[in-house]
PDB file of C-alpha atoms in Angstrom:
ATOM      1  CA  UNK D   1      36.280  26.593 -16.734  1.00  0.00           C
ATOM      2  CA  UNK D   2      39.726  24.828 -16.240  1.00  0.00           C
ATOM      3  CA  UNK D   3      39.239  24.056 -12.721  1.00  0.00           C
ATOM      4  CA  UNK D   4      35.808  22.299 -13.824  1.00  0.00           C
ATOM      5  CA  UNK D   5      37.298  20.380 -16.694  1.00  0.00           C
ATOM      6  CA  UNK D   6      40.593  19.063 -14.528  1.00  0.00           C
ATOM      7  CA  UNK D   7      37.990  18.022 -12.180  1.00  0.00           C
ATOM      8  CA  UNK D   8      36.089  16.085 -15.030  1.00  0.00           C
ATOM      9  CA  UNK D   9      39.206  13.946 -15.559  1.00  0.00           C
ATOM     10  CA  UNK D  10      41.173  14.167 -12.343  1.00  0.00           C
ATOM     11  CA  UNK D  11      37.761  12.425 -10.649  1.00  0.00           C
ATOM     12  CA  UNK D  12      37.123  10.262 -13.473  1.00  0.00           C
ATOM     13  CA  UNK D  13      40.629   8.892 -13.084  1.00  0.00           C
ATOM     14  CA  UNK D  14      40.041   8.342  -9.391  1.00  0.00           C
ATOM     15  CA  UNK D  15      36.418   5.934  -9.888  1.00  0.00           C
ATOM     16  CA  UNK D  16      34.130   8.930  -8.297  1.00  0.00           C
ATOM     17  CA  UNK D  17      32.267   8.628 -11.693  1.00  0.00           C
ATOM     18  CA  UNK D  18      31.889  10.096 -14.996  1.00  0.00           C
ATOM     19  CA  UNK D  19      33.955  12.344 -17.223  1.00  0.00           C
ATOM     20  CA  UNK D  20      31.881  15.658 -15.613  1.00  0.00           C
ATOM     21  CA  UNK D  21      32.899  18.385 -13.358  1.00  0.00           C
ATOM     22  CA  UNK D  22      31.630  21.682 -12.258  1.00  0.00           C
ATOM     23  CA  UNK D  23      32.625  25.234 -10.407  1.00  0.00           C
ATOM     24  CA  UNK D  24      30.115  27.782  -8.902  1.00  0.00           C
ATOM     25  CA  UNK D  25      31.667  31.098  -9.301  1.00  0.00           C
ATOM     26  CA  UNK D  26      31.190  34.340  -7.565  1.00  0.00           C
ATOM     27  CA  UNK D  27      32.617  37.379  -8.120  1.00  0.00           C
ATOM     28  CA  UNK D  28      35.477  36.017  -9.604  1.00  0.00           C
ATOM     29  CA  UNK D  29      36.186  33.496  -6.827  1.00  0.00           C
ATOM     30  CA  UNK D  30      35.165  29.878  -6.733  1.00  0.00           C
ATOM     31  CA  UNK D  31      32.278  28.918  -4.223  1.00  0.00           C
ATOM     32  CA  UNK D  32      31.847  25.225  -4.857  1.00  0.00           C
ATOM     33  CA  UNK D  33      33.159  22.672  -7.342  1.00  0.00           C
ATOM     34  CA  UNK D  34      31.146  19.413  -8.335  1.00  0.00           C
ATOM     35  CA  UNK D  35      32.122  16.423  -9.666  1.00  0.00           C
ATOM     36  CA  UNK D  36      30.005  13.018 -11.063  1.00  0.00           C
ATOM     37  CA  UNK D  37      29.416  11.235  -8.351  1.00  0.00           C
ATOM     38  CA  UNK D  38      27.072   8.534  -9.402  1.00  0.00           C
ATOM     39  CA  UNK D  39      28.567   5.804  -9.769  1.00  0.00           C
ATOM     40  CA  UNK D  40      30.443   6.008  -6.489  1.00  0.00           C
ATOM     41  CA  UNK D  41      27.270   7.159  -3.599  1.00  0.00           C
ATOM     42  CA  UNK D  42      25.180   5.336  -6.154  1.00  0.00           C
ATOM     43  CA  UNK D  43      22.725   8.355  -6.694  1.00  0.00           C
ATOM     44  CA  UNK D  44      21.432   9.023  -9.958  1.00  0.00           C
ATOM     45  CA  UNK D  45      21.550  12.437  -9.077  1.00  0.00           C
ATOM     46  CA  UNK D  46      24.800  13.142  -8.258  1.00  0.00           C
ATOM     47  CA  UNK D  47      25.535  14.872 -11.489  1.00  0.00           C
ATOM     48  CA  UNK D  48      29.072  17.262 -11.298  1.00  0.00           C
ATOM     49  CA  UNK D  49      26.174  20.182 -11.674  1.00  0.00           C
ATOM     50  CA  UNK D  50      23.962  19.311  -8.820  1.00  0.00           C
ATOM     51  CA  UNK D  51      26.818  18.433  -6.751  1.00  0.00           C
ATOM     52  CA  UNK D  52      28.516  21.552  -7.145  1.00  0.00           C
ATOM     53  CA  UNK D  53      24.804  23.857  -6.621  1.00  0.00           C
ATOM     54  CA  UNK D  54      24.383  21.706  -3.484  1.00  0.00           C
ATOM     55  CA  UNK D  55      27.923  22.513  -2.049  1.00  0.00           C
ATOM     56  CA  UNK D  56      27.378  26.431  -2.939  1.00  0.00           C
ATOM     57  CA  UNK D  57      24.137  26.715  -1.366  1.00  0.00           C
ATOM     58  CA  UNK D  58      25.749  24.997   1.742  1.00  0.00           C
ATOM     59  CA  UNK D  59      28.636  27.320   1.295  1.00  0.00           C
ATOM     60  CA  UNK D  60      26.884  30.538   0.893  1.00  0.00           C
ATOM     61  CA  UNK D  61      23.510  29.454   3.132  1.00  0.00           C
ATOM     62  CA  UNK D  62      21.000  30.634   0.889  1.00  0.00           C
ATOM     63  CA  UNK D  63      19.171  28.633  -1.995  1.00  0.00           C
ATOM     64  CA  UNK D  64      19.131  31.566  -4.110  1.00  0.00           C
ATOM     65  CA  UNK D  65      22.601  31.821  -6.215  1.00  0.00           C
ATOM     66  CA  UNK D  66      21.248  34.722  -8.707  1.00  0.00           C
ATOM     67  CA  UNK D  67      25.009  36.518  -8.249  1.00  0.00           C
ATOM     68  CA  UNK D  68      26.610  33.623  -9.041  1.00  0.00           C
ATOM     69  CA  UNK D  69      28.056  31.601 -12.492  1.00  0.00           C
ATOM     70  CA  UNK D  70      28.327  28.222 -13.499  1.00  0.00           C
ATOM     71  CA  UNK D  71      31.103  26.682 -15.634  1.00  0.00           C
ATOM     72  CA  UNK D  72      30.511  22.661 -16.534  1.00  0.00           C
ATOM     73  CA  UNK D  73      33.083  20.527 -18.236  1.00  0.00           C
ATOM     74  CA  UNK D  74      29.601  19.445 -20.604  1.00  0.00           C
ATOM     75  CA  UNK D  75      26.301  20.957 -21.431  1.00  0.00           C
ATOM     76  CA  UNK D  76      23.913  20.291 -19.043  1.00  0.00           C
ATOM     77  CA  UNK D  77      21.285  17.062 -18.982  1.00  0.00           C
ATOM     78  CA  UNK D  78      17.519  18.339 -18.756  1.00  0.00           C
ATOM     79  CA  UNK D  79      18.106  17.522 -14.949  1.00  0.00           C
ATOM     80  CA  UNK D  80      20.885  19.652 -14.316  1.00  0.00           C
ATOM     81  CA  UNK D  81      19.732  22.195 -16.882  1.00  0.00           C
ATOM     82  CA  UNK D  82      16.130  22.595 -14.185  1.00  0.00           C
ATOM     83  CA  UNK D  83      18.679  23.047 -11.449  1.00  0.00           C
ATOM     84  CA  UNK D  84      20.371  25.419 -12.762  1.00  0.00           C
ATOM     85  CA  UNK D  85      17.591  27.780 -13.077  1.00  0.00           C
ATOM     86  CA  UNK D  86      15.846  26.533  -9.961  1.00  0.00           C
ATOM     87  CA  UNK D  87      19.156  27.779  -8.522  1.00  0.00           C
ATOM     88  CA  UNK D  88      18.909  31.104 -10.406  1.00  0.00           C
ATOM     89  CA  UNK D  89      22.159  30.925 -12.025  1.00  0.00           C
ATOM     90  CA  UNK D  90      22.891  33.998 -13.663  1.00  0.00           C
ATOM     91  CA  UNK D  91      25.576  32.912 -16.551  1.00  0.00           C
ATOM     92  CA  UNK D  92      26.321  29.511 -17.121  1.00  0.00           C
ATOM     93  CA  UNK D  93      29.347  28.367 -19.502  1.00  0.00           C
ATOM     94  CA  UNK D  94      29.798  24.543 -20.598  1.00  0.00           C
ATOM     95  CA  UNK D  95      32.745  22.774 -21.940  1.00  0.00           C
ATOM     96  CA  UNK D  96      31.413  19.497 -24.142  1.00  0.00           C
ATOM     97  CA  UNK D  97      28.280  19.616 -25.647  1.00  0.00           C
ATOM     98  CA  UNK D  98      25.348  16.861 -25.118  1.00  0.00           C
ATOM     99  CA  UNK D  99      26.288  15.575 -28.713  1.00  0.00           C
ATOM    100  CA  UNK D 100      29.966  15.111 -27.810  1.00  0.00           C
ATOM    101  CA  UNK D 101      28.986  13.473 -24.523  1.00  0.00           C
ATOM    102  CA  UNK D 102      26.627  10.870 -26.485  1.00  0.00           C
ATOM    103  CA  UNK D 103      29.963   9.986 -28.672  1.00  0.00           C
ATOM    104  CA  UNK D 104      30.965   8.615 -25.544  1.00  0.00           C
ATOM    105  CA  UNK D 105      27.816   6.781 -24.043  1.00  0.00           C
ATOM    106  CA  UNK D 106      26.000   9.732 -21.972  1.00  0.00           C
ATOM    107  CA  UNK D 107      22.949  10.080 -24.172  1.00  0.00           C
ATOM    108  CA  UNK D 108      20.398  12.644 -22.640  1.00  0.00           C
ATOM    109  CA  UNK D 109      18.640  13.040 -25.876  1.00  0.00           C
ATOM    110  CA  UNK D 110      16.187  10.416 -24.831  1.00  0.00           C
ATOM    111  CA  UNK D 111      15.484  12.620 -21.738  1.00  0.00           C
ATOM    112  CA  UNK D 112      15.389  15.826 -24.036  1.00  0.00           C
ATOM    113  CA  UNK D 113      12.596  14.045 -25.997  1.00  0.00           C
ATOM    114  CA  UNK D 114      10.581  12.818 -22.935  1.00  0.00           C
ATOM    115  CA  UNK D 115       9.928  16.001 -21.204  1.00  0.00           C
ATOM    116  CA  UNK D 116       7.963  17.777 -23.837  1.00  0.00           C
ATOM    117  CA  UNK D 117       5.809  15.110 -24.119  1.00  0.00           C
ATOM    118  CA  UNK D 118       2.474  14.349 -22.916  1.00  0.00           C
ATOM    119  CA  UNK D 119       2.386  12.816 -19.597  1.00  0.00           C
ATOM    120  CA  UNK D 120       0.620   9.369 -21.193  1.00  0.00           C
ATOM    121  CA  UNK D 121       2.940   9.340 -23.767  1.00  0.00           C
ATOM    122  CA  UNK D 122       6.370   9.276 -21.769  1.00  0.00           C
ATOM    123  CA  UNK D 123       8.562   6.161 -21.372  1.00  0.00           C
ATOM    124  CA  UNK D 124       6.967   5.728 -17.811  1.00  0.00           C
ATOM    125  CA  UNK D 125       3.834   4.871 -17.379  1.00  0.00           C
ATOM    126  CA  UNK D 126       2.552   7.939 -15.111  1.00  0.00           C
ATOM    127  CA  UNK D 127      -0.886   8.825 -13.999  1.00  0.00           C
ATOM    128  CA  UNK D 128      -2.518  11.548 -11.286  1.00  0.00           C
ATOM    129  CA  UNK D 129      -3.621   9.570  -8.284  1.00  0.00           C
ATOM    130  CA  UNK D 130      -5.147  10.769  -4.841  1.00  0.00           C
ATOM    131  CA  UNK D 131      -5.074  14.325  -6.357  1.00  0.00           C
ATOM    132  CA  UNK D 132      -7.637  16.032  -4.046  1.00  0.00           C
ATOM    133  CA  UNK D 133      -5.527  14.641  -0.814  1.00  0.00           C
ATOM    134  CA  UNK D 134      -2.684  16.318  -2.198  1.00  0.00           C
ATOM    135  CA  UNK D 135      -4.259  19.156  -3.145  1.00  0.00           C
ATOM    136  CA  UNK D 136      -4.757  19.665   1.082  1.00  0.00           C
ATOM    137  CA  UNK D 137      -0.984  20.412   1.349  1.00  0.00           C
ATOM    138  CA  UNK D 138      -1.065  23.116  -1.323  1.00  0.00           C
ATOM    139  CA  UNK D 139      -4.279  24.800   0.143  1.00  0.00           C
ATOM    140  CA  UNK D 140      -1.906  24.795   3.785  1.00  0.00           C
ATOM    141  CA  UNK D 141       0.924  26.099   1.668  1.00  0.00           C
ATOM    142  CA  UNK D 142      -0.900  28.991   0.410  1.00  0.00           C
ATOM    143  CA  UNK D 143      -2.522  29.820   3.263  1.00  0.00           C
ATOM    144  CA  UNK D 144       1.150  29.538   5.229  1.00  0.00           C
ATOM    145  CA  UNK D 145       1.526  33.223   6.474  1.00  0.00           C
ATOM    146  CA  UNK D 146       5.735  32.545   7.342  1.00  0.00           C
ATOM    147  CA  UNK D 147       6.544  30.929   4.033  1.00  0.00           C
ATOM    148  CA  UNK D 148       9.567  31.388   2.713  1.00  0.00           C
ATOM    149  CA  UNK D 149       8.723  31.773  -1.015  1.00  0.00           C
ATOM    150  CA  UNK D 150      11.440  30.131  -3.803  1.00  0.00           C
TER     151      UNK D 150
END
């Protein structure tokens, strides 16, 4: 948890972004380590979470990091938060909480409000479109007899 919260400030104080860091940790030993990066590739995504899953899936070449931990200099935005269990986390330990982080201008709770709602009630204006020619990609998918299932 150290190592992710020096990386919160030592990157901050450098321009690669926000006040956020992360390590992936496994068995004791550090795999990855994350930092905001969004302000400096210009990806919304670049969270210090996402960044660090990223570099331990590289690291390790799997997707699958169920015998691993994450520490994170702040609790996790909905965003992060999918990724980590997407990423099958096992244990995950934050610094900051989302309140402390909103002090300081990173509001998620908009986000936190969004997601539960109904899909023609959200913030974006979001509707199904060309559903059965999608649908043809998820009738290949399930018929796929090599997939690799996640």
């Amino acid at each position: 948890m150290r190592r992710a919260i020096a990386l919160s400030l030592e990157k901050m104080q450098a321009g690669s972004g926000g006040p956020f860091g992360a390590v992936i940790a496994r068995h004791g030993e550090i795999v990855a380590e994350g930092w905001n990066q969004v302000t400096s590739s210009n990806d919304p995504t670049a969270h210090a979470e996402v960044v660090a899953i990223r570099r331990a899936c590289a690291a390790l070449g799997r997707f699958d990091l169920s015998d691993c931990e994450i520490y994170t200099s702040c609790e996790p935005c909905p965003m992060c938060l999918g990724a980590v269990y997407w990423a099958r986390l096992q244990r995950m330990r934050f610094g900051n909480t989302r309140q402390a982080a909103a002090a300081v201008g990173f509001d998620d709770e908009f986000l936190y409000r969004e997601v539960p709602k109904p899909i023609t009630e959200r913030a974006i204006p979001t509707t199904q479109f060309l559903a059965d020619e999608a649908q043809v990609a998820f009738d290949a998918w399930a018929a796929k007899p090599d997939k690799v299932p996640y």
